[in-house]
Amino acid sequence: MESKLKLVKLAKKGDTEAFQILIHEEKEKMYRMAYMYMKNEDDALEVFQESLYKALHSIRTLKQNDYFSTWLMRILINTAIAALKKKQKLVLVNNEIYEQIGNVTYFQSEEHLDLLHAMDDIEEKYKTVLLLRFYQDYTVKQIAAFLDCPEGTVKTNIRRGLEILRSKLKGGYFDDRQNSIISGRNESYSCPD
Amino acid sequence: MTDKTRSFQEEMNHIHVPTEKLDDIISNTIGEYEGKRKKWKGNKIFYSLTAVAATFLLLVSTASVSPAMANIVSKIPLLGSVFSDSGDLGLEQVNQQGLSQLIGTSERVGETSITLDEVFYDETRLTIGFSIVSENPIGDFYLSSGPEVKINGKAFSGASTYSEKKLSSTHKTGIVDMDSMEDLPDTFTLGVTFTGADGKQWEFTTQVNKNDEVQKVVINHQQKSNGVDLKVSELKVSPAGLLFSYQANVDKYLGNGRIDFKVIDEKGNELASHSGGAIVDHEKKQITGTILIDPIKEDIKKLTVTPYIVFPDSSMGVKVDLQGNETTKTNIQPYEGPGIHFESFTVTIP
């Protein structure tokens, strides 16, 4: 942790080697998060690149050095959601499309497809809290600080997100909200209620 | 770590990561960034050689550079610092959250360089941040009232404010803020032209994309006070600020009075008011305008809004020419009617 803080301090002073080391530590998580939003390699790489560019040019503005990873992830999520909104679509992915774009070989078995497929269609606000909670391993408090919204809202969104995931994984119903997502309506990931 | 977390992470970890491509992106992005910094230094050395040789016939080795130019280079602010150091909470927030567009394009004319630093655009504001550095002291009104702005080749005709921050005698930053962007497309070409008092010009062109993180709240609050019928129609909530839209029908001349809002959140914090653009229709006796307020925290759901009319002292009305000479405006007749006082009202944000 101490060495990471030193690297952040150096990066803030313009040391690109230090910045590079920090990014290499984060790159896999960043890419996987980007992929969860963009659902294809090319767009995920584009989001990764744009986030990297923004981070490189604005690291000097980072106020708390020990929040480097959180700050970086926030830039990435904002960039991904902006990219999605620009495209004005949320891609419904199924096995056929995976085969077409050649991604099916990335998964080792049919089982792994289910959870990630289920995540594809979920509203961004639920997806974001679920990814932060179960992939980034943030606590509810950390997620609330990250998204700048009440802890109660975070808990509600985690619970609702899991309910939706559960129903999808059991082959459950499509409710109106999910149909609207499939049709391409955009939703903000901020905490509305 | 719970079982849920473990299984989720295991699933996520099955996503293939194109590591080589990521490494290429990292090295190319950093390489380009380094290249831009070195290119500037290289140009600086060349400039020093020609300028000094032309005027003083001195030989300057490639190992040494003009101290004045070295000073300029060291002062060019890092990209993204104009918004983050602006003191404008909305701009600081959009910068911190990666919502603004970092530009970083510099143009040098003579001994002065202007950098177009950062742009932010959504339904509440279009804001441009820039910096100007020079070998010589920069006059107080060198850039007059700011740059000329064009949208897709046409001059921007809406309300705007311009402010400068003096960091030293040879270094300033500036912000151009344009309110209420409803008529603009989601993507457009922004043209920015700065003109110095000595006629020098710096031109920039960049593509601007709209941020969609704006929440609209219908208000439709109406109240009257001594001949002013005020209707506050809606509020737009953005990470960059709150934009109130209003219309006032007036049955008397208000002089130089303008409408403003005092906004207090449910925790008792007053949110600063920044700017307001208004169109006055004298025939219809109607004022239509917007007011930009500092952004709210995500957990704020209620605002207390108190409209009021502010009457700046007419003796403080001045006109400033390009040379910085002030002339007092004498055409404003003061308001001489009864006091105009509005009641506070509450806005609930869903």
Coordinates of C-alpha atoms in Angstrom, one line a residue:
Chain A
M1 CA 0.0 0.0 0.0
E2 CA 2.8 2.4 0.9
S3 CA 4.6 1.8 -2.4
K4 CA 1.3 2.3 -4.2
L5 CA 0.9 5.7 -2.5
K6 CA 4.4 6.6 -3.5
L7 CA 3.7 5.7 -7.1
V8 CA 0.5 7.8 -7.0
K9 CA 2.4 10.8 -5.7
L10 CA 5.0 10.4 -8.4
A11 CA 2.4 10.0 -11.1
K12 CA 0.7 13.2 -9.9
K13 CA 4.0 15.0 -10.4
G14 CA 4.2 13.8 -14.0
D15 CA 6.1 10.6 -13.7
T16 CA 4.7 8.5 -16.5
E17 CA 6.6 5.4 -15.5
A18 CA 4.9 5.4 -12.1
F19 CA 1.6 6.0 -13.8
Q20 CA 2.3 3.0 -16.1
I21 CA 3.0 0.7 -13.1
L22 CA -0.2 1.7 -11.5
I23 CA -2.3 1.1 -14.6
H24 CA -0.7 -2.3 -15.2
E25 CA -2.0 -3.3 -11.8
E26 CA -5.5 -2.2 -12.6
K27 CA -5.8 -3.0 -16.3
E28 CA -7.5 -6.4 -16.1
K29 CA -10.2 -5.2 -13.7
M30 CA -10.7 -2.1 -15.8
Y31 CA -11.1 -4.1 -19.0
R32 CA -13.5 -6.6 -17.4
M33 CA -15.6 -3.8 -16.1
A34 CA -15.6 -2.1 -19.4
Y35 CA -16.5 -5.4 -21.1
M36 CA -19.5 -5.9 -18.8
Y37 CA -20.9 -2.6 -20.0
M38 CA -19.9 -2.7 -23.7
K39 CA -20.3 -6.5 -24.2
N40 CA -17.7 -6.6 -27.0
E41 CA -13.9 -6.4 -27.1
D42 CA -13.5 -3.5 -29.5
D43 CA -15.8 -1.2 -27.5
A44 CA -14.4 -2.3 -24.2
L45 CA -10.9 -1.5 -25.5
E46 CA -12.1 1.9 -26.7
V47 CA -13.6 2.7 -23.3
F48 CA -10.3 1.5 -21.7
Q49 CA -8.3 3.8 -23.9
E50 CA -10.5 6.8 -23.3
S51 CA -10.5 6.3 -19.6
L52 CA -6.7 5.9 -19.6
Y53 CA -6.3 9.1 -21.6
K54 CA -8.6 11.0 -19.1
A55 CA -6.8 9.6 -16.1
L56 CA -3.4 10.4 -17.5
H57 CA -4.3 14.0 -18.1
S58 CA -6.2 14.6 -14.9
I59 CA -4.3 12.6 -12.3
R60 CA -2.9 15.8 -10.9
T61 CA -6.5 16.7 -9.8
L62 CA -6.8 13.5 -7.7
K63 CA -7.3 14.8 -4.2
Q64 CA -6.9 11.7 -2.0
N65 CA -4.0 9.5 -3.1
D66 CA -5.3 6.4 -1.4
Y67 CA -8.4 6.6 -3.6
F68 CA -6.5 6.2 -6.8
S69 CA -8.2 2.9 -7.7
T70 CA -11.7 4.2 -6.9
W71 CA -11.1 7.4 -8.8
L72 CA -9.9 5.4 -11.8
M73 CA -12.9 3.1 -11.7
R74 CA -15.2 6.0 -11.5
I75 CA -13.7 7.5 -14.7
L76 CA -14.0 4.1 -16.4
I77 CA -17.7 3.6 -15.4
N78 CA -18.6 7.1 -16.5
T79 CA -16.8 6.7 -19.8
A80 CA -18.5 3.4 -20.4
I81 CA -22.0 4.7 -19.7
A82 CA -21.3 7.8 -21.8
A83 CA -20.2 5.5 -24.6
L84 CA -23.3 3.4 -24.3
K85 CA -25.6 6.4 -24.4
K86 CA -23.8 7.7 -27.4
K87 CA -24.5 4.4 -29.2
Q88 CA -28.0 4.6 -27.8
K89 CA -28.3 0.9 -27.5
L90 CA -27.9 -1.9 -25.0
V91 CA -27.0 -5.1 -26.8
L92 CA -29.0 -8.2 -26.1
V93 CA -26.4 -11.0 -26.3
N94 CA -27.2 -14.6 -26.8
N95 CA -25.2 -17.6 -27.8
E96 CA -25.7 -17.0 -31.5
I97 CA -24.3 -13.5 -31.3
Y98 CA -21.4 -14.7 -29.2
E99 CA -20.5 -17.1 -32.0
Q100 CA -20.8 -14.4 -34.6
I101 CA -18.4 -12.1 -32.9
G102 CA -16.2 -14.9 -31.9
N103 CA -16.3 -14.4 -28.2
V104 CA -17.7 -17.8 -27.3
T105 CA -14.3 -19.3 -27.1
Y106 CA -13.5 -17.0 -24.2
F107 CA -15.8 -19.0 -21.9
Q108 CA -14.9 -22.4 -20.7
S109 CA -18.3 -23.8 -20.2
E110 CA -22.0 -23.1 -20.8
E111 CA -22.5 -22.4 -17.0
H112 CA -20.3 -19.3 -17.0
L113 CA -22.4 -17.8 -19.8
D114 CA -25.5 -17.7 -17.7
L115 CA -24.5 -15.2 -15.0
L116 CA -22.8 -12.9 -17.5
H117 CA -25.7 -13.2 -19.9
A118 CA -28.1 -12.3 -17.1
M119 CA -25.9 -9.2 -16.3
D120 CA -26.1 -8.1 -19.9
D121 CA -29.7 -7.1 -19.8
I122 CA -29.8 -5.7 -16.3
E123 CA -30.4 -1.9 -15.8
E124 CA -27.2 0.0 -15.5
K125 CA -27.9 1.3 -12.0
Y126 CA -28.2 -2.3 -10.7
K127 CA -25.3 -3.5 -12.8
T128 CA -23.0 -0.9 -11.4
V129 CA -23.8 -1.6 -7.8
L130 CA -23.5 -5.4 -8.4
L131 CA -20.2 -5.1 -10.1
L132 CA -18.8 -2.8 -7.4
R133 CA -20.1 -5.1 -4.7
F134 CA -19.3 -8.5 -6.0
Y135 CA -16.5 -7.9 -8.5
Q136 CA -14.7 -5.0 -6.9
D137 CA -15.5 -6.2 -3.4
Y138 CA -16.5 -2.7 -2.2
T139 CA -18.5 -2.5 0.9
V140 CA -22.0 -0.8 0.8
K141 CA -20.4 2.2 2.5
Q142 CA -17.7 2.4 -0.2
I143 CA -20.2 2.1 -3.0
A144 CA -22.3 4.8 -1.4
A145 CA -19.2 7.1 -1.3
F146 CA -18.2 6.1 -4.9
L147 CA -21.7 6.9 -6.3
D148 CA -22.3 9.7 -3.9
C149 CA -25.7 8.4 -2.8
P150 CA -27.2 7.1 0.4
E151 CA -26.3 3.6 1.7
G152 CA -29.9 2.7 1.9
T153 CA -30.3 3.3 -1.8
V154 CA -27.2 1.2 -2.5
K155 CA -28.6 -1.7 -0.5
T156 CA -32.0 -1.4 -2.2
N157 CA -30.4 -1.5 -5.6
I158 CA -28.2 -4.5 -4.7
R159 CA -31.2 -6.4 -3.5
R160 CA -33.3 -5.5 -6.5
G161 CA -30.4 -6.3 -8.9
L162 CA -30.0 -9.7 -7.2
E163 CA -33.7 -10.4 -7.5
I164 CA -33.6 -9.7 -11.2
L165 CA -30.5 -11.8 -11.7
R166 CA -32.1 -14.7 -9.7
S167 CA -35.3 -14.6 -11.7
K168 CA -33.3 -14.5 -15.0
L169 CA -31.1 -17.4 -14.0
K170 CA -34.1 -19.5 -13.1
G171 CA -35.6 -18.8 -16.5
G172 CA -38.1 -16.3 -15.0
Y173 CA -40.2 -13.7 -16.5
F174 CA -39.2 -10.6 -18.4
D175 CA -40.8 -7.6 -16.7
D176 CA -41.6 -4.3 -18.3
R177 CA -38.4 -2.7 -17.2
Q178 CA -36.3 -5.4 -18.9
N179 CA -38.3 -5.1 -22.1
S180 CA -37.7 -1.4 -22.2
I181 CA -34.0 -2.0 -21.8
I182 CA -34.0 -4.5 -24.7
S183 CA -35.7 -2.0 -26.8
G184 CA -32.8 0.4 -26.3
R185 CA -33.9 3.0 -23.7
N186 CA -31.1 4.4 -21.7
E187 CA -31.0 4.7 -18.0
S188 CA -28.8 6.6 -15.7
Y189 CA -26.7 4.8 -13.1
S190 CA -27.1 7.4 -10.5
C191 CA -29.2 6.6 -7.4
P192 CA -32.7 7.9 -8.0
D193 CA -34.6 6.3 -5.1
Chain B
M1 CA -15.6 -12.2 1.2
T2 CA -18.9 -13.9 0.8
D3 CA -19.7 -16.9 -1.3
K4 CA -21.7 -14.6 -3.6
T5 CA -18.7 -12.4 -4.1
R6 CA -16.4 -15.3 -4.7
S7 CA -18.6 -16.8 -7.4
F8 CA -19.2 -13.5 -9.0
Q9 CA -15.5 -12.8 -9.2
E10 CA -14.9 -16.2 -10.6
E11 CA -17.4 -15.6 -13.3
M12 CA -15.9 -12.2 -14.1
N13 CA -12.5 -13.7 -14.2
H14 CA -13.6 -15.9 -17.0
I15 CA -13.8 -12.9 -19.2
H16 CA -10.9 -13.1 -21.6
V17 CA -8.6 -10.1 -21.3
P18 CA -6.6 -9.2 -24.5
T19 CA -3.5 -8.3 -22.5
E20 CA -1.3 -7.5 -25.4
K21 CA -3.8 -5.1 -26.8
L22 CA -4.1 -3.4 -23.4
D23 CA -0.4 -3.1 -23.1
D24 CA -0.2 -1.6 -26.6
I25 CA -2.9 0.9 -25.6
I26 CA -1.1 1.8 -22.4
S27 CA 2.3 2.3 -24.1
N28 CA 0.8 4.2 -27.0
T29 CA -1.3 6.5 -24.9
I30 CA 1.6 7.3 -22.6
G31 CA 4.0 7.6 -25.5
E32 CA 1.8 10.1 -27.2
Y33 CA 1.5 12.1 -24.0
E34 CA 5.3 12.1 -23.6
G35 CA 5.7 13.0 -27.2
K36 CA 3.5 16.1 -26.9
R37 CA 5.5 17.3 -23.9
K38 CA 8.8 16.8 -25.7
K39 CA 7.6 18.4 -28.9
W40 CA 6.7 21.5 -27.1
K41 CA 10.2 21.6 -25.5
G42 CA 11.7 21.1 -28.9
N43 CA 9.8 23.9 -30.5
K44 CA 10.7 26.1 -27.6
I45 CA 14.4 25.5 -28.2
F46 CA 14.0 26.3 -31.9
Y47 CA 12.1 29.5 -31.2
S48 CA 14.7 30.7 -28.8
L49 CA 17.4 30.2 -31.3
T50 CA 15.7 32.1 -34.1
A51 CA 14.3 34.9 -31.9
V52 CA 17.5 35.6 -30.0
A53 CA 19.7 35.3 -33.1
A54 CA 17.4 37.7 -35.0
T55 CA 17.5 40.4 -32.3
F56 CA 20.8 40.0 -30.5
L57 CA 22.9 38.0 -32.9
L58 CA 23.8 35.6 -30.0
L59 CA 24.5 32.0 -30.4
V60 CA 22.5 29.8 -28.2
S61 CA 23.5 26.2 -27.9
T62 CA 20.9 23.4 -28.1
A63 CA 21.8 22.5 -24.6
S64 CA 20.6 25.9 -23.2
V65 CA 17.2 27.6 -23.7
S66 CA 15.7 31.0 -23.2
P67 CA 14.9 31.4 -19.5
A68 CA 11.8 33.2 -20.5
M69 CA 10.5 30.3 -22.6
A70 CA 11.5 27.8 -20.0
N71 CA 9.4 29.8 -17.6
I72 CA 6.5 29.7 -20.0
V73 CA 6.7 26.0 -20.4
S74 CA 6.8 25.4 -16.7
K75 CA 3.7 27.5 -16.2
I76 CA 1.4 25.8 -18.8
P77 CA -1.1 24.2 -16.5
L78 CA -1.6 20.4 -16.6
L79 CA -4.5 19.4 -18.6
G80 CA -7.8 19.4 -16.7
S81 CA -6.6 21.9 -14.1
V82 CA -8.6 24.9 -15.3
F83 CA -11.9 23.3 -14.3
S84 CA -10.6 21.5 -11.2
D85 CA -9.0 24.8 -9.9
S86 CA -11.9 27.0 -10.9
G87 CA -13.8 27.2 -7.6
D88 CA -16.9 26.3 -9.5
L89 CA -18.3 23.3 -7.8
G90 CA -20.1 22.0 -10.9
L91 CA -17.0 22.2 -13.1
E92 CA -14.8 20.6 -10.4
Q93 CA -17.3 17.8 -10.1
V94 CA -17.5 17.0 -13.9
N95 CA -13.7 17.1 -14.1
Q96 CA -13.3 14.8 -11.1
Q97 CA -15.9 12.4 -12.4
G98 CA -14.4 12.2 -15.9
L99 CA -17.5 13.7 -17.5
S100 CA -15.7 16.6 -19.2
Q101 CA -13.8 16.5 -22.5
L102 CA -10.1 17.0 -22.1
I103 CA -8.7 18.9 -25.2
G104 CA -5.2 20.1 -24.5
T105 CA -4.6 21.8 -27.8
S106 CA -2.1 24.7 -27.8
E107 CA -1.6 27.5 -30.3
R108 CA 1.3 29.9 -30.1
V109 CA 1.4 33.4 -31.7
G110 CA 4.5 35.4 -31.0
E111 CA 5.5 35.2 -27.3
T112 CA 2.0 34.1 -26.2
S113 CA 0.5 30.6 -26.1
I114 CA -3.2 29.8 -25.5
T115 CA -4.3 26.2 -24.6
L116 CA -7.8 25.0 -25.0
D117 CA -7.9 22.9 -21.9
E118 CA -11.3 21.4 -21.3
V119 CA -14.9 21.5 -22.5
F120 CA -18.2 20.3 -20.8
Y121 CA -21.6 20.2 -22.5
D122 CA -25.0 19.2 -21.3
E123 CA -28.5 20.7 -21.1
T124 CA -27.5 23.0 -18.3
R125 CA -24.3 24.5 -19.7
L126 CA -21.6 24.6 -22.3
T127 CA -18.4 25.6 -20.6
I128 CA -14.9 26.1 -22.0
G129 CA -11.7 26.3 -20.0
F130 CA -8.5 27.7 -21.3
S131 CA -5.1 29.1 -20.2
I132 CA -2.9 31.8 -21.6
V133 CA 0.8 32.1 -20.9
S134 CA 3.2 34.7 -22.3
E135 CA 6.8 35.8 -22.0
N136 CA 5.6 39.3 -21.3
P137 CA 2.9 40.5 -18.8
I138 CA -0.6 40.0 -20.0
G139 CA -2.8 43.1 -19.8
D140 CA -6.0 43.0 -17.7
F141 CA -8.2 43.3 -20.7
Y142 CA -5.9 41.7 -23.3
L143 CA -8.6 39.2 -24.4
S144 CA -11.4 41.7 -23.9
S145 CA -14.7 40.0 -23.0
G146 CA -13.5 36.6 -24.1
P147 CA -13.4 34.5 -27.2
E148 CA -15.8 34.4 -30.1
V149 CA -17.6 31.0 -30.0
K150 CA -19.1 29.3 -33.1
I151 CA -21.3 26.3 -33.1
N152 CA -21.1 24.4 -36.5
G153 CA -19.7 27.5 -38.1
K154 CA -22.4 29.9 -36.8
A155 CA -21.7 32.5 -34.1
F156 CA -23.2 31.5 -30.7
S157 CA -25.9 34.0 -29.9
G158 CA -27.1 32.9 -26.4
A159 CA -26.2 34.3 -23.0
S160 CA -22.7 33.7 -21.7
T161 CA -20.3 34.8 -19.0
Y162 CA -16.6 35.1 -19.1
S163 CA -14.2 35.1 -16.3
E164 CA -10.4 35.1 -15.9
K165 CA -8.2 34.0 -13.1
K166 CA -4.8 35.7 -12.8
L167 CA -2.2 33.2 -11.7
S168 CA 0.7 35.6 -12.4
S169 CA 1.4 38.6 -14.5
T170 CA 2.3 36.2 -17.4
H171 CA -0.2 33.4 -16.8
K172 CA -4.0 33.4 -16.6
T173 CA -6.8 30.9 -17.0
G174 CA -10.3 31.6 -18.2
I175 CA -13.7 30.1 -18.4
V176 CA -16.5 30.8 -20.9
D177 CA -19.8 29.7 -19.6
M178 CA -22.9 29.5 -21.8
D179 CA -26.3 28.7 -20.3
S180 CA -29.3 26.7 -21.5
M181 CA -28.3 24.5 -24.4
E182 CA -31.7 23.3 -25.5
D183 CA -31.4 24.3 -29.2
L184 CA -28.0 22.7 -29.8
P185 CA -27.5 19.3 -31.3
D186 CA -26.0 16.3 -29.3
T187 CA -22.8 16.6 -31.2
F188 CA -21.3 19.7 -32.9
T189 CA -18.1 21.4 -34.0
L190 CA -17.1 24.1 -31.6
G191 CA -15.0 26.9 -32.9
V192 CA -13.2 29.2 -30.4
T193 CA -11.3 32.3 -31.6
F194 CA -9.4 34.5 -29.1
T195 CA -8.4 38.0 -30.2
G196 CA -5.8 39.9 -28.3
A197 CA -5.8 43.7 -27.8
D198 CA -2.9 43.8 -30.3
G199 CA -4.9 42.0 -33.0
K200 CA -3.3 38.6 -32.7
Q201 CA -5.6 35.6 -33.0
W202 CA -5.7 32.1 -31.8
E203 CA -8.2 29.7 -33.3
F204 CA -9.4 26.3 -32.1
T205 CA -11.8 23.8 -33.4
T206 CA -13.0 20.7 -31.6
Q207 CA -15.9 18.2 -31.6
V208 CA -18.1 18.4 -28.6
N209 CA -20.5 15.7 -27.4
K210 CA -23.4 16.1 -25.1
N211 CA -23.5 14.6 -21.6
D212 CA -26.9 12.9 -20.9
E213 CA -26.8 12.8 -17.2
V214 CA -29.5 15.5 -16.8
Q215 CA -32.7 14.9 -14.8
K216 CA -35.7 17.1 -15.5
V217 CA -38.0 18.1 -12.7
V218 CA -41.3 19.8 -13.6
I219 CA -42.1 22.6 -11.1
N220 CA -44.8 24.9 -12.5
H221 CA -44.7 27.1 -9.5
Q222 CA -46.4 30.5 -9.9
Q223 CA -46.7 33.5 -7.7
K224 CA -47.3 37.3 -8.0
S225 CA -45.8 40.2 -6.2
N226 CA -46.6 43.9 -6.9
G227 CA -47.0 43.6 -10.6
V228 CA -44.5 40.8 -11.3
D229 CA -46.2 37.4 -12.2
L230 CA -43.4 34.8 -11.9
K231 CA -43.7 31.3 -13.1
V232 CA -40.8 28.8 -12.4
S233 CA -41.4 26.1 -15.0
E234 CA -38.7 23.5 -14.5
L235 CA -35.4 22.5 -13.0
K236 CA -32.7 20.5 -14.7
V237 CA -30.4 18.6 -12.3
S238 CA -26.9 17.9 -13.6
P239 CA -23.5 17.0 -12.1
A240 CA -22.5 20.5 -13.5
G241 CA -25.3 22.4 -11.6
L242 CA -29.0 23.1 -11.3
L243 CA -30.6 25.1 -14.1
F244 CA -33.9 26.8 -13.2
S245 CA -36.1 28.0 -16.1
Y246 CA -38.6 30.9 -15.4
Q247 CA -40.8 33.4 -17.0
A248 CA -42.0 36.7 -15.5
N249 CA -44.8 38.9 -16.8
V250 CA -44.2 42.5 -15.5
D251 CA -46.6 45.4 -15.6
K252 CA -44.0 48.0 -14.9
Y253 CA -40.5 48.9 -15.9
L254 CA -37.9 47.2 -13.6
G255 CA -34.9 49.3 -14.5
N256 CA -31.8 47.3 -14.2
G257 CA -33.4 44.8 -11.9
R258 CA -32.8 41.1 -12.6
I259 CA -34.4 37.9 -11.2
D260 CA -32.2 35.6 -9.1
F261 CA -32.9 32.6 -6.8
K262 CA -31.7 31.9 -3.3
V263 CA -31.5 28.1 -3.0
I264 CA -31.1 26.2 0.2
D265 CA -30.9 22.4 0.4
E266 CA -32.7 20.3 3.1
K267 CA -29.5 20.3 5.2
G268 CA -29.5 24.0 5.3
N269 CA -26.7 24.6 2.9
E270 CA -27.1 27.6 0.5
L271 CA -26.1 26.7 -3.1
A272 CA -24.4 29.6 -4.9
S273 CA -26.1 31.2 -7.8
H274 CA -23.7 31.6 -10.8
S275 CA -25.3 33.2 -13.8
G276 CA -28.5 33.8 -15.5
G277 CA -29.4 34.6 -19.1
A278 CA -32.7 36.3 -19.8
I279 CA -34.6 37.6 -22.8
V280 CA -36.7 40.7 -22.3
D281 CA -39.7 41.2 -24.6
H282 CA -40.7 44.8 -24.0
E283 CA -43.9 44.5 -26.1
K284 CA -45.2 41.5 -24.2
K285 CA -43.6 42.9 -20.9
Q286 CA -42.2 39.4 -20.4
I287 CA -38.8 38.2 -19.1
T288 CA -37.8 34.6 -20.0
G289 CA -34.7 33.3 -18.4
T290 CA -32.6 30.6 -16.7
I291 CA -30.5 30.6 -13.6
L292 CA -27.6 28.3 -12.9
I293 CA -27.0 27.1 -9.3
D294 CA -24.3 25.0 -7.8
P295 CA -24.9 21.2 -8.0
I296 CA -26.5 19.2 -5.2
K297 CA -25.3 16.1 -3.5
E298 CA -26.9 12.9 -4.5
D299 CA -28.8 12.5 -1.2
I300 CA -30.5 15.9 -1.5
K301 CA -34.2 15.5 -2.4
K302 CA -35.6 18.9 -1.3
L303 CA -34.7 22.4 -2.1
T304 CA -36.2 25.7 -0.7
V305 CA -36.2 28.3 -3.4
T306 CA -36.7 32.0 -2.8
P307 CA -36.9 34.2 -5.9
Y308 CA -35.9 37.8 -5.5
I309 CA -35.1 40.7 -7.7
V310 CA -31.7 42.3 -7.3
F311 CA -31.2 45.9 -8.3
P312 CA -27.5 46.6 -8.8
D313 CA -26.5 50.2 -7.9
S314 CA -26.9 52.1 -11.2
S315 CA -23.8 54.1 -10.4
M316 CA -21.8 50.9 -10.7
G317 CA -22.8 50.3 -14.2
V318 CA -19.7 50.7 -16.4
K319 CA -18.7 49.9 -19.9
V320 CA -15.1 48.8 -20.5
D321 CA -13.3 49.3 -23.8
L322 CA -10.5 47.2 -25.2
Q323 CA -7.9 49.5 -23.7
G324 CA -9.4 49.0 -20.2
N325 CA -10.9 52.5 -20.1
E326 CA -14.2 52.6 -18.2
T327 CA -17.1 54.8 -19.0
T328 CA -20.1 54.9 -16.7
K329 CA -23.4 53.8 -18.1
T330 CA -25.9 56.6 -17.6
N331 CA -28.9 55.3 -19.5
I332 CA -30.3 53.1 -16.7
Q333 CA -33.3 54.5 -15.0
P334 CA -33.6 53.2 -11.5
Y335 CA -36.7 51.2 -10.4
E336 CA -39.1 53.4 -8.5
G337 CA -42.0 51.1 -7.8
P338 CA -43.1 49.2 -4.6
G339 CA -41.0 46.5 -3.1
I340 CA -41.2 43.1 -4.9
H341 CA -41.0 40.2 -2.5
F342 CA -41.6 36.5 -3.3
E343 CA -42.4 33.7 -1.0
S344 CA -40.2 30.6 -0.8
F345 CA -41.3 27.4 -2.3
T346 CA -40.1 23.8 -2.1
V347 CA -38.9 21.7 -5.0
T348 CA -38.8 17.9 -4.5
I349 CA -36.4 16.0 -6.6
P350 CA -37.6 12.4 -7.4

